[in-house]
Coordinates of C-alpha atoms in Angstrom, one line a residue:
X1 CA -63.7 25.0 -148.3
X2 CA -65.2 28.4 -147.3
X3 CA -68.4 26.8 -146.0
X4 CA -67.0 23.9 -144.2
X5 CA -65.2 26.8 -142.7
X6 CA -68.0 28.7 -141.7
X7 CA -69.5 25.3 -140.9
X8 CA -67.0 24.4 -138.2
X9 CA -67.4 27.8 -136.6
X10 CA -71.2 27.5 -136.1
X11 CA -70.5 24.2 -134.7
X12 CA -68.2 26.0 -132.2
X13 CA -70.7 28.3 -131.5
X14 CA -73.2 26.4 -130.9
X15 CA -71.0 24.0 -128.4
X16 CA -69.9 27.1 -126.6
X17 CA -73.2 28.2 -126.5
X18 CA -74.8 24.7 -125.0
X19 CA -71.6 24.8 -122.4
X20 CA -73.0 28.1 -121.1
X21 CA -76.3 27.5 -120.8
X22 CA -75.3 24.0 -118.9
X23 CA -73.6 26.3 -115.7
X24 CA -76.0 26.1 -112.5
X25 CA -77.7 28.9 -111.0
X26 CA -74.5 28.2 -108.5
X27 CA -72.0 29.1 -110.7
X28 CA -73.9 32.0 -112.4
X29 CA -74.0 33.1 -108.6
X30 CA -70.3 32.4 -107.5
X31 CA -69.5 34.0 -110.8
X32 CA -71.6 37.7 -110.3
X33 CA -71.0 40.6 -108.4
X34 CA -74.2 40.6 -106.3
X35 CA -72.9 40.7 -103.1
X36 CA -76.4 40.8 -101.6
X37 CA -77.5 37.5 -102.9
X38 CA -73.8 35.8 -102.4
X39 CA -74.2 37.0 -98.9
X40 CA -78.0 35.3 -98.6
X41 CA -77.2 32.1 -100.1
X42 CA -74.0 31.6 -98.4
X43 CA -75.9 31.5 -94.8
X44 CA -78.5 30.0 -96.6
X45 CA -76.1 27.4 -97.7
X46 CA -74.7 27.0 -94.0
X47 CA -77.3 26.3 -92.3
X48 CA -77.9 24.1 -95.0
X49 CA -75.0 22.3 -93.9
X50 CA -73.6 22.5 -97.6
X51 CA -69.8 23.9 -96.1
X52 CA -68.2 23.4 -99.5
X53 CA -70.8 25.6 -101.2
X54 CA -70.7 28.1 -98.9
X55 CA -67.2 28.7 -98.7
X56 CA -66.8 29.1 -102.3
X57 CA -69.5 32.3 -101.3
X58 CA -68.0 33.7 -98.6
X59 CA -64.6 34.0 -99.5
X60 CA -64.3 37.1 -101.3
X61 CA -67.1 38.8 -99.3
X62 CA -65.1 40.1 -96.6
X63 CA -63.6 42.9 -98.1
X64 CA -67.1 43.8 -99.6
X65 CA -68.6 44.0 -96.5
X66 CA -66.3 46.0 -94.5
X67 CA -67.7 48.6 -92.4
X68 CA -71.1 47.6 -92.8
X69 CA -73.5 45.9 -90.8
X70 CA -73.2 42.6 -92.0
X71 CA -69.8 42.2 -91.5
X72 CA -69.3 40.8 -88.2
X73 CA -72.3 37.9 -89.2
X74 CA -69.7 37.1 -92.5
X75 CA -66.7 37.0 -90.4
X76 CA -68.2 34.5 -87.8
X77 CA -69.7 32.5 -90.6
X78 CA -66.7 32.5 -92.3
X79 CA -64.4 31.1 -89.5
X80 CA -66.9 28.4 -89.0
X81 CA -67.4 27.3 -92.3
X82 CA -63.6 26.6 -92.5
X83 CA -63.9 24.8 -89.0
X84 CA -66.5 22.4 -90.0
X85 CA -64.7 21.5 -93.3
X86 CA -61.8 21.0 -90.7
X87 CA -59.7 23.1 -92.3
X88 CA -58.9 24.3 -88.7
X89 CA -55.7 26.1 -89.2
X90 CA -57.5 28.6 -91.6
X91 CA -60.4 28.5 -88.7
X92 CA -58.2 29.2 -85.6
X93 CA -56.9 32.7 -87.2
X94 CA -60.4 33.9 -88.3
X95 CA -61.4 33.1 -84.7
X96 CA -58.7 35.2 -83.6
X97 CA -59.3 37.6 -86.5
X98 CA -63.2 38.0 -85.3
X99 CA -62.6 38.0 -81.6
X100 CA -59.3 40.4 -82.3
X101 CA -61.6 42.9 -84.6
X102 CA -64.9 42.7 -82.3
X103 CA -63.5 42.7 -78.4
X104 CA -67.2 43.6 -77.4
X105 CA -69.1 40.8 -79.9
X106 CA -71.3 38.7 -78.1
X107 CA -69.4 36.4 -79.9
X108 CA -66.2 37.6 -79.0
X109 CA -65.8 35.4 -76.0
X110 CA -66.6 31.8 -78.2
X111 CA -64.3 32.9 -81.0
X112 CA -61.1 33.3 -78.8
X113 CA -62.0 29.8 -77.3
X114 CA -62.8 28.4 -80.7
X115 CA -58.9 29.8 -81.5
X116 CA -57.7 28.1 -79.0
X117 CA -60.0 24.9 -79.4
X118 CA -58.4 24.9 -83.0
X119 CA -54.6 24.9 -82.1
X120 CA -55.9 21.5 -79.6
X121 CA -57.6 20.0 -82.5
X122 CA -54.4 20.2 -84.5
X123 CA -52.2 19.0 -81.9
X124 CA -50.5 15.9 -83.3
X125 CA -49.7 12.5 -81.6
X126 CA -47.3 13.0 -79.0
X127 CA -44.6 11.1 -80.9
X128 CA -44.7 14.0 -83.6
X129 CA -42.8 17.7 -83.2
X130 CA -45.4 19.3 -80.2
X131 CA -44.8 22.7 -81.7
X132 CA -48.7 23.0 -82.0
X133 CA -49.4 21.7 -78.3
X134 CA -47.2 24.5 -76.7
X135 CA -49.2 27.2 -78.7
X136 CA -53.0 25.2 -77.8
X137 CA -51.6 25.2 -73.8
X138 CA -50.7 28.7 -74.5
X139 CA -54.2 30.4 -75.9
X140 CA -56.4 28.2 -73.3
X141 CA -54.6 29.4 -70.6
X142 CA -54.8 33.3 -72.5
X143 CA -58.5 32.5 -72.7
X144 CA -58.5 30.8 -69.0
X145 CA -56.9 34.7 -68.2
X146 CA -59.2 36.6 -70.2
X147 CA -62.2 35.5 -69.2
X148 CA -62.1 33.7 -65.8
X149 CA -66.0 33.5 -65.3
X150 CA -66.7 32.1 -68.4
X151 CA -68.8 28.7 -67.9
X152 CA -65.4 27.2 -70.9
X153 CA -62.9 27.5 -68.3
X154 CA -63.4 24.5 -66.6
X155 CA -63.6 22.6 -70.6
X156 CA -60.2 24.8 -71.4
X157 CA -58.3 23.1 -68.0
X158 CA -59.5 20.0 -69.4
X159 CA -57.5 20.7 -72.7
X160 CA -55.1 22.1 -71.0
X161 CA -54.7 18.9 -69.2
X162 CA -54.8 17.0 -72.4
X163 CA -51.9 18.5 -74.1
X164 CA -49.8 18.5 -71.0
X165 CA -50.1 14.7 -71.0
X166 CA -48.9 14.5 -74.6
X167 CA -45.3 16.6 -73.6
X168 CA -45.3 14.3 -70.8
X169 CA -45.4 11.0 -72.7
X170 CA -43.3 13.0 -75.5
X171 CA -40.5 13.4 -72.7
X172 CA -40.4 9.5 -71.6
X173 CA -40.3 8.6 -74.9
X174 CA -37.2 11.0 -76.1
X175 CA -35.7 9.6 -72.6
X176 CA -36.7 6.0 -73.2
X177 CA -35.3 6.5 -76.7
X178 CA -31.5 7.2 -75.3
X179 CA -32.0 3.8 -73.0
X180 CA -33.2 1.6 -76.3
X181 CA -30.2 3.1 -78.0
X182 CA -27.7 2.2 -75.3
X183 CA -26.6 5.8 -74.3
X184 CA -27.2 5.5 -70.5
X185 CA -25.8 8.5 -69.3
X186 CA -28.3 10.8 -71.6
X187 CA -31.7 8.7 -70.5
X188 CA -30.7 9.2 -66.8
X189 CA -30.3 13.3 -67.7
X190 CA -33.7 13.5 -69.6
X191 CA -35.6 11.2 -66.9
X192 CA -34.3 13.9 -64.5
X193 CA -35.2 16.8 -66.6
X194 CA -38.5 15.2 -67.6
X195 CA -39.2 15.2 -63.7
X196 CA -38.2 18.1 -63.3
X197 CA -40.3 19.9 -65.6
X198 CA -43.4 17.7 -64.9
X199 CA -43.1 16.9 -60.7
X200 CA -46.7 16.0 -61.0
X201 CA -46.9 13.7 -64.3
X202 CA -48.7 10.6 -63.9
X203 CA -45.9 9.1 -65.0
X204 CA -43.3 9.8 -62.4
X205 CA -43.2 6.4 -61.6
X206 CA -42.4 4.6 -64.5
X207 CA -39.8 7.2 -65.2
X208 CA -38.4 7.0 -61.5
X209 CA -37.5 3.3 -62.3
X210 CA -36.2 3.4 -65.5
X211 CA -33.8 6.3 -64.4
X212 CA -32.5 3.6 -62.1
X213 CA -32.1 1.0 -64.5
X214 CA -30.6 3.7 -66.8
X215 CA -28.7 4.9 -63.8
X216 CA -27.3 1.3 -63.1
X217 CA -26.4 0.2 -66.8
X218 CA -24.7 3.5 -66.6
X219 CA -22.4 2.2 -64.2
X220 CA -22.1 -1.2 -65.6
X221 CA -20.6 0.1 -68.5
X222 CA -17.8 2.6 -66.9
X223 CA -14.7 2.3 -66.6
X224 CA -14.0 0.6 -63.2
X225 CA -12.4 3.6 -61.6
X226 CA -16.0 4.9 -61.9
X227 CA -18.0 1.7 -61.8
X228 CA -18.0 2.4 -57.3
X229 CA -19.4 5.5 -57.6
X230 CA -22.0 5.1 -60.0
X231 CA -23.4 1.7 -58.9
X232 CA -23.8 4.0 -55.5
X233 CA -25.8 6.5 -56.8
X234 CA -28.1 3.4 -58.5
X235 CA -28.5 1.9 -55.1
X236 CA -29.7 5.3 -53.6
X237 CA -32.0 6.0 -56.5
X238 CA -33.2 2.8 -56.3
X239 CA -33.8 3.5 -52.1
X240 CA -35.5 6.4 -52.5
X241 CA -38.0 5.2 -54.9
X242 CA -38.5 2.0 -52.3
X243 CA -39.4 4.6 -49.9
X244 CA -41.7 6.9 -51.8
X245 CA -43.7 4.4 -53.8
X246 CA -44.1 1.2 -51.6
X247 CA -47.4 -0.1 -53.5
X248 CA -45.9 0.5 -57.2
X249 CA -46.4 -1.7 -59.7
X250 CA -42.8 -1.3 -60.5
X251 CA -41.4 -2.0 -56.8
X252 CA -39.9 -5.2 -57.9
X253 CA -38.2 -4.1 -60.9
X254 CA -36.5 -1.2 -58.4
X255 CA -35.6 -3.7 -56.0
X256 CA -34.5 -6.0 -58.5
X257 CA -32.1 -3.5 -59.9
X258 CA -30.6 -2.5 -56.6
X259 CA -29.9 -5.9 -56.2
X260 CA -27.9 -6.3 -58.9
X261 CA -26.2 -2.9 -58.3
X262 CA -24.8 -4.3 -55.1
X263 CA -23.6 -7.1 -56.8
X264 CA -21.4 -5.0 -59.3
X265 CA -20.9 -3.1 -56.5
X266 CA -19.3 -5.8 -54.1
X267 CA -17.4 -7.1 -57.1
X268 CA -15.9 -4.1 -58.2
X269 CA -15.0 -3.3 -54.8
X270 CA -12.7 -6.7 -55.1
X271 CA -11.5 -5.9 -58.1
X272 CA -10.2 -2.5 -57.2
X273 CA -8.8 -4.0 -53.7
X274 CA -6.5 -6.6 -55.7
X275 CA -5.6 -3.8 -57.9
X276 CA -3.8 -1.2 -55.5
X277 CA -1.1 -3.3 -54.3
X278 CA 0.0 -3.6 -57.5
X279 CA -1.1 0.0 -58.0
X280 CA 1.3 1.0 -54.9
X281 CA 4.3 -1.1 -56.0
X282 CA 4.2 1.0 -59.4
X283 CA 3.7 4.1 -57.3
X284 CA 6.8 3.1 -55.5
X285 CA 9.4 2.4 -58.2
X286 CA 8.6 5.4 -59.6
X287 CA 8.9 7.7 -56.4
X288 CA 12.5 5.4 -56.4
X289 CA 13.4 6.2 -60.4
X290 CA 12.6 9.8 -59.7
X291 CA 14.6 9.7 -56.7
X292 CA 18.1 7.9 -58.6
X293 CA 17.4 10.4 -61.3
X294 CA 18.1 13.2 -58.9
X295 CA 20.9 12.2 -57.1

């Protein structure tokens, strides 16, 4: 029993012994505490192209380094070895970090565009929450601020330009959404506000006209004490945008929504012209009830 024992331990042993001498020189590495050759084979490793390995290096070598020479070279490695694994979320704040830590780098100037160049490639499509979009506009234009000279401003505007676009398209969908869903009187509201915070979207157009065709469904749907009013203001809409965009592709659908707008508004008209004499007759026997009432 005793030396099957002592057996089974040996065995154990030896396995143990095989599984340790099976680690790579990588692991030995990632596992030691010189810093010095971590540091070396991590930009080694990078340049390499081998991101994964490199990582696994430099995290950890930050707080070794601090104060010395080497550190600013680790911390601009570092934030691009998490931007090529496109982790950039990580990458954007040790851009910020680097450019935050070493305003006079060489470097510095890259790194807070990088930052920003992060928070664009995380934007999401414009259908998602643009949470991210309104802090990439926001660091471009910092950067734009920062360093006006710089040859990236013109490639930051661009950006800049890019994200706009997606609130744009974000706020004719959430106002195209409302028309879909039947609720008239919201779409005309966020066409208007969607105008009014973009007056130079390329899609002014498009939104112009289906504020009218909100605009006139609006008014096809009140209540016919309204219905005059309202198939009015579609008409007008529908002149305006006549006038301002003759050559539009979506002329006919504005003129063909005016048209019907002065249809319901003709026969509206009628119906609330056949109405008041009965309307006044009412009026009348009341004034006469009130007036028995009081003698």
């Amino acid at each position: 029993m005793f030396k099957n024992r002592r057996l089974l331990t040996w065995s154990l042993l030896l396995i143990l012994a095989v599984v340790a001498g099976c680690k790579s020189k990588f692991e030995k590495l990632v596992q030691s505490n010189d810093t010095g050759k971590k540091y070396q084979e991590a930009i080694r490793l990078y340049n390499k192209k081998d991101y994964s390995k490199a990582l696994l290096l430099f995290d950890g070598l930050n707080q070794k380094y601090k104060g010395r020479g080497e550190a600013e070279d680790l911390a601009y490695y570092f934030a691009y070895t998490n931007y090529r694994l496109r982790d950039y979320t990580t990458a954007r704040y040790q851009f910020k970090v680097f450019a935050d830590t070493y305003p006079n780098s060489a470097r510095s100037e890259e790194c807070r565009f990088m930052s920003a160049y992060c928070y664009y490639l995380d934007s999401p499509s414009f259908s998602l929450d643009q949470q991210n979009t309104l802090h990439a506009i926001e660091s471009l234009q910092l950067f734009i601020n920062l360093y006006p000279k710089s040859d990236r401003v013109v490639e930051a505007s661009g950006l800049i330009a890019d994200l706009r676009d997606k609130l744009e398209r974000k706020a004719m969908a959430n106002a195209r959404l409302y028309l879909d869903i039947g609720d008239y009187k919201s779409a005309v509201m966020a066409f208007d506000n969607a105008l009014r915070d973009f007056p130079d979207t390329k899609y002014a157009e498009e939104m112009e006209s289906l504020a009218i065709e909100a605009q006139y469904l609006y008014a096809q749907n009140s209540l016919e004490i309204r219905q005059e009013e309202r198939f009015t203001l579609a008409m007008t809409m529908a002149d305006r945008f006549i006038e301002d965009y003759p050559k539009s592709k979506f002329l006919k659908d504005a003129q063909d929504t005016k048209k019907h707008a002065e249809q319901g508004l003709v026969q509206v008209q009628k119906l609330m012209a056949a109405s008041r004499p009965v309307v006044k007759e009412e009026v009348k026997k009341e004034e006469e009830k009130v007036t028995t009432q009081n003698k």
